[in-house]
Short mmCIF file of C-alpha atoms in Angstrom, two decimals:
data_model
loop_
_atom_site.label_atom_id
_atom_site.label_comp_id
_atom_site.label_asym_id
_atom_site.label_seq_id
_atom_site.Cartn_x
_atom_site.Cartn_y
_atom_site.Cartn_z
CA UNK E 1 0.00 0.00 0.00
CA UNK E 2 2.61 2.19 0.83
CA UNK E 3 4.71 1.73 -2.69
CA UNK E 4 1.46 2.38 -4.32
CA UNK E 5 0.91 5.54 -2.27
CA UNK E 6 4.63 6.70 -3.26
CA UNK E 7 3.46 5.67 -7.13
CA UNK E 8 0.43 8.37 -6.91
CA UNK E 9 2.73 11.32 -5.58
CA UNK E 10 5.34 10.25 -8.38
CA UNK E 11 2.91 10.28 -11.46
CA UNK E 12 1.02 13.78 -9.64
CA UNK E 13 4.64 15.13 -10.52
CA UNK E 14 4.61 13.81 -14.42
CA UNK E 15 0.90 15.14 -14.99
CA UNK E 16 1.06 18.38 -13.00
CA UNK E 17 0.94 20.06 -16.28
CA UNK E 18 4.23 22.37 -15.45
CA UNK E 19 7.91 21.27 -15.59
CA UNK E 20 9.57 19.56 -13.08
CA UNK E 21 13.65 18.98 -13.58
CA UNK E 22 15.72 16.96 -11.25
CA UNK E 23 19.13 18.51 -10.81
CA UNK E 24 21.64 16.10 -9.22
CA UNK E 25 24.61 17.08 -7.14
CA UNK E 26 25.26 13.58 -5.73
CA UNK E 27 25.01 9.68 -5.80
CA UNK E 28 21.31 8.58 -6.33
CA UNK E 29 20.33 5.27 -6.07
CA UNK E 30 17.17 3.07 -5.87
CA UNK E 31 14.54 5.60 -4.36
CA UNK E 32 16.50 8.58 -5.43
CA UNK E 33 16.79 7.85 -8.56
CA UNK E 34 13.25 6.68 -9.11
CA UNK E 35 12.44 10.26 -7.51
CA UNK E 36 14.86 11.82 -10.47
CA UNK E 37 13.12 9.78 -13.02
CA UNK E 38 9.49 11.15 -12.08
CA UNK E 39 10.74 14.69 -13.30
CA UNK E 40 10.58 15.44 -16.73
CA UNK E 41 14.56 16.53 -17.49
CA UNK E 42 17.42 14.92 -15.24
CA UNK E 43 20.34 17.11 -14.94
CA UNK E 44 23.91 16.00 -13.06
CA UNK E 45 27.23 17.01 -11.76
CA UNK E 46 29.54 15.91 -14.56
CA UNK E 47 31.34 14.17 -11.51
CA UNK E 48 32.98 10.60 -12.40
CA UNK E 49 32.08 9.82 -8.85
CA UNK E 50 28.48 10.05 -8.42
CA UNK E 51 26.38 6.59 -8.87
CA UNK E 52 23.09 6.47 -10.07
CA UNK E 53 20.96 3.32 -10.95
CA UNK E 54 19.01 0.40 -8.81
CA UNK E 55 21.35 -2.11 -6.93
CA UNK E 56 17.83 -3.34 -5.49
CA UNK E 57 18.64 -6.82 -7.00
CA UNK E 58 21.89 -6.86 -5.05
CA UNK E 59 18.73 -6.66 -1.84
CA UNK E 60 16.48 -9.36 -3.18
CA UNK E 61 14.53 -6.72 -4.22
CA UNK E 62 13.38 -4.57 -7.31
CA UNK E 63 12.76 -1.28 -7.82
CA UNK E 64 9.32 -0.78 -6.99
CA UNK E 65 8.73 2.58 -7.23
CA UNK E 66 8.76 2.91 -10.94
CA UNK E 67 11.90 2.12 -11.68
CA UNK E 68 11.72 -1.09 -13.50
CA UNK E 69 8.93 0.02 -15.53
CA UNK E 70 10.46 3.70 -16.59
CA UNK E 71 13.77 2.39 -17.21
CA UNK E 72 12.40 -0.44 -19.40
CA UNK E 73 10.16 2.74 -21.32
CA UNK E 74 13.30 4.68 -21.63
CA UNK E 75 15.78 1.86 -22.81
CA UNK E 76 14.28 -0.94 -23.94
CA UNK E 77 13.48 -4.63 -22.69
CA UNK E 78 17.73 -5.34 -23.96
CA UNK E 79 19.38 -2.43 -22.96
CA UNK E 80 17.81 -1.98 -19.80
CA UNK E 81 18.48 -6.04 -18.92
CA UNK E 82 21.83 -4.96 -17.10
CA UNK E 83 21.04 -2.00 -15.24
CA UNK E 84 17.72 -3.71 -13.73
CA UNK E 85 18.15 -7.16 -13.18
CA UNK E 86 22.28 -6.86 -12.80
CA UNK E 87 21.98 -3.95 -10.60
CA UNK E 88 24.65 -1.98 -12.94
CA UNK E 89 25.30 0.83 -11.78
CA UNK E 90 25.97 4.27 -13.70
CA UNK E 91 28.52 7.23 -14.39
CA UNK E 92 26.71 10.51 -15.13
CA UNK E 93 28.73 10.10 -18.77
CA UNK E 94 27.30 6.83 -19.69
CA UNK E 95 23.60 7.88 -18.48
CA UNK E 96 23.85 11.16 -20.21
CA UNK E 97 24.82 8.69 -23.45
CA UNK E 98 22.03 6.23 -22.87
CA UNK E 99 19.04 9.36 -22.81
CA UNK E 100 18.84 8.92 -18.88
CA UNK E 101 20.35 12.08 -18.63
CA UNK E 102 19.10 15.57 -20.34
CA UNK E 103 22.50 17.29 -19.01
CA UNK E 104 25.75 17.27 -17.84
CA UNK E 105 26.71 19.99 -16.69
CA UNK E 106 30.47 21.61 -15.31
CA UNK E 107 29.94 23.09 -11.68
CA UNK E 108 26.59 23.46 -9.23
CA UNK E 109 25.97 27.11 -10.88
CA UNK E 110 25.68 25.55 -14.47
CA UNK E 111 23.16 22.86 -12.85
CA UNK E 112 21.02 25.79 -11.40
CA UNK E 113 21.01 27.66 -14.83
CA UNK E 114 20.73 24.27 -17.34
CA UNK E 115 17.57 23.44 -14.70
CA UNK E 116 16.34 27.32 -15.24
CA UNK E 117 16.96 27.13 -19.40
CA UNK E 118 15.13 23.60 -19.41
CA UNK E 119 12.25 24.82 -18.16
CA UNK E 120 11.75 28.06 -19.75
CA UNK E 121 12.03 26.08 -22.89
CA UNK E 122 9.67 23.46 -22.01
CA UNK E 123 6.82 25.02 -20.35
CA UNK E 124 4.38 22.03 -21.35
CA UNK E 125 6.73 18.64 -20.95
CA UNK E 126 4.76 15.00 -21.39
CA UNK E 127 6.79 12.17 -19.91
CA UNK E 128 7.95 9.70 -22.89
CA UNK E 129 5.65 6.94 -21.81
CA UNK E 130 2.67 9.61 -21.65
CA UNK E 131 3.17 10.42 -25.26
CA UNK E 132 0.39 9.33 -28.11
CA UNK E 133 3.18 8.03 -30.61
CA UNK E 134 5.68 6.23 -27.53
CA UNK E 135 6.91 2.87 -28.79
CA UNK E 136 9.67 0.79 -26.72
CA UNK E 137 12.34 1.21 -27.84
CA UNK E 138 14.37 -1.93 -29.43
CA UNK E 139 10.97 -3.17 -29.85
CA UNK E 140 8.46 -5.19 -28.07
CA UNK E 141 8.35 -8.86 -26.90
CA UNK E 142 7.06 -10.11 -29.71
CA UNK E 143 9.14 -8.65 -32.18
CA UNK E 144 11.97 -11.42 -33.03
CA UNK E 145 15.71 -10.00 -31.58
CA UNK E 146 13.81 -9.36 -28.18
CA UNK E 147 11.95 -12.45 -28.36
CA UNK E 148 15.41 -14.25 -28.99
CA UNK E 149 16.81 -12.37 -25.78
CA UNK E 150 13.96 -13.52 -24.03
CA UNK E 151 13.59 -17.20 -24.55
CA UNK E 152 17.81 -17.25 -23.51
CA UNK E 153 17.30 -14.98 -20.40
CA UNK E 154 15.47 -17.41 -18.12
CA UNK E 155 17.95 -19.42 -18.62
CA UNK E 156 20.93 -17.86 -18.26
CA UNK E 157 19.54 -16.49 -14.88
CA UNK E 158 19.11 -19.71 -13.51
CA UNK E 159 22.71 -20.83 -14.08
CA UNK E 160 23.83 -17.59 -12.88
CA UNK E 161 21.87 -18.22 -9.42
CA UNK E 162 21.39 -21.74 -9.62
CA UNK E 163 17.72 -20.68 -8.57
CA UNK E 164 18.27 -19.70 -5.08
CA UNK E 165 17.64 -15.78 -5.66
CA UNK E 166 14.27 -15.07 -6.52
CA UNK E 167 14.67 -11.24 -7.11
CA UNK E 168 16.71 -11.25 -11.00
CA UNK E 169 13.69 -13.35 -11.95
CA UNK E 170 11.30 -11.38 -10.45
CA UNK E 171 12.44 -8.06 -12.19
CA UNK E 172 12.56 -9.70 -15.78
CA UNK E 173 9.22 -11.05 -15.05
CA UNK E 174 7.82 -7.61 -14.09
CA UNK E 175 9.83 -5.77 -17.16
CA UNK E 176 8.05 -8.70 -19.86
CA UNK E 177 4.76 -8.40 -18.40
CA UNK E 178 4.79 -4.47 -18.08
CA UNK E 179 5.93 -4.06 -21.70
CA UNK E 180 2.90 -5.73 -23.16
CA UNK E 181 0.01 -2.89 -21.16
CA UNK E 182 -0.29 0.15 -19.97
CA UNK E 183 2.32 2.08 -18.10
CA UNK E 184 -0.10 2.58 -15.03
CA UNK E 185 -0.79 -1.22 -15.87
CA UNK E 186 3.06 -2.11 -15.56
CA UNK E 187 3.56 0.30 -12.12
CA UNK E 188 0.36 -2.42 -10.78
CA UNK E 189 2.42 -5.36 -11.67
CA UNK E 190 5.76 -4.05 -10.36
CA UNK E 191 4.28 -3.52 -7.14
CA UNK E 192 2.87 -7.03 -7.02
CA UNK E 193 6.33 -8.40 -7.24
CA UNK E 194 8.20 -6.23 -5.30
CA UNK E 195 5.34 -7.32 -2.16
CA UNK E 196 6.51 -10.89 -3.23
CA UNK E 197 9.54 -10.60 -3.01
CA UNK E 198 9.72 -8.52 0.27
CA UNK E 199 7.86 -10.99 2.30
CA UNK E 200 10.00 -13.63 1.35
CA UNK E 201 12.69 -15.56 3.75
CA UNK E 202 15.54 -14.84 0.89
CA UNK E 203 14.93 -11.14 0.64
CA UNK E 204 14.93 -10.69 4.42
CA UNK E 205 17.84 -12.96 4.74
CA UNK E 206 19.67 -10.30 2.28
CA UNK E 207 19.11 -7.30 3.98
CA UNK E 208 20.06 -8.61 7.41
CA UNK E 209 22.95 -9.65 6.24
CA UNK E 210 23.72 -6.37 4.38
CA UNK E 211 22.84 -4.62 7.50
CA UNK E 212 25.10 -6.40 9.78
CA UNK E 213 28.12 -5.87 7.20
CA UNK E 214 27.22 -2.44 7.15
CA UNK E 215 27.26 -2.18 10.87
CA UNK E 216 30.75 -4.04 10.66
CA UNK E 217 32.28 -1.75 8.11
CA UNK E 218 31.30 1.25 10.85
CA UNK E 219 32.63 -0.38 13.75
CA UNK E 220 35.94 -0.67 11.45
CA UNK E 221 35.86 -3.58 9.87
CA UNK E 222 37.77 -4.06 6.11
CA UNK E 223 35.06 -3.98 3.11
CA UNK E 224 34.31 -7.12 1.34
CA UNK E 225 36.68 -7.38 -1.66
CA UNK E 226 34.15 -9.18 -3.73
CA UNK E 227 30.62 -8.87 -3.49
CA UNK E 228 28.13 -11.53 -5.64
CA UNK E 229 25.52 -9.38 -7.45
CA UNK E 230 23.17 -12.27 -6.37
#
């Protein structure tokens, strides 16, 4: 209920009929960046050291809050395979390159004025999934190179984690299912999985055990040298 109550706020911000840009200064991940990709231009710190992208998977979770479904809209079922159910992260540089990005810009004063420009020259923006003539890009799940892609994937995610890590699955499931309806249809059905997947024993396993390295690393402990993205 909650997610879906976070969903509403989100999608008030895409219709409210005036521009909304997201200027980034920092590292956003997961619900940050799901916050960034409600607004309508995305503008960052050309800084080689911010993050941005969903390591949910890396929880036993997904990104429930409209990130699997918007990233899938923006990239494609393919190209968005890595970044959602891999938990790749991103460079400002290479989301600027894939469209996830409207701007890079130098220093915080050029983020203030690229934000300012933006919207004086978009006083009426419609979110790419909200548009009349929006197609996925790459194609759809029927069309035959994504089809391909498809009939491998289930595989290959099964030999990656043997079956014991229900959350990769989960997210292609949700990004299939969402491509063929709606985009308020696909937010539904990404918030059905994600309350799978939370209740589960595997998921809560996960984030204990994130928290207690966490809680380690603070107290001084060295940082694991090699962490399994599932």
């Amino acid at each position: 209920r909650e997610i879906e109550v976070t969903k509403k706020n989100f999608r008030r911000l895409e219709k409210l009929g005036r521009p909304v840009v997201a200027a980034i200064n920092g590292t956003a991940l997961g619900g940050g960046f799901e916050v960034a990709l409600s607004a309508h231009c995305r503008i960052c710190l050309d800084d080689p050291k911010i993050q941005l992208g969903f390591p949910e998977v890396t929880l036993g979770l997904l990104p429930g809050a409209g990130g699997v479904t918007k990233i899938t809209r923006l990239l494609g079922l393919q190209a968005a395979f890595p970044y959602l159910v891999e938990g790749k992260l991103l460079r400002p540089a290479e989301a600027a390159k894939l469209g996830l990005l409207q701007g890079l810009a130098a220093n915080a004063g050029d983020l203030s004025s690229m934000a300012r420009e933006w919207i004086k020259a978009n006083p009426a923006p419609v979110q790419p999934w909200d548009a009349k003539d929006y197609r996925m890009p790459g194609g759809s799940p029927n069309s035959p190179q994504i089809a391909q892609m498809l009939v491998a994937a289930p595989a290959m995610l099964i030999e990656k984690t043997r079956g014991l890590y229900p959350a990769p699955e989960a997210i292609l499931a949700a990004m299939v299912e969402g491509a063929y309806v709606d985009f308020d249809t696909a937010m539904r059905i990404e918030s059905r999985y994600l309350a799978k997947l939370a209740v589960g024993q595997v998921t809560k396993n996960m984030i204990t055990a994130f928290f207690f390295n966490l809680n380690a690393i603070k107290s001084g402990a060295s940082r694991p040298k090699d962490v399994p993205r599932w």
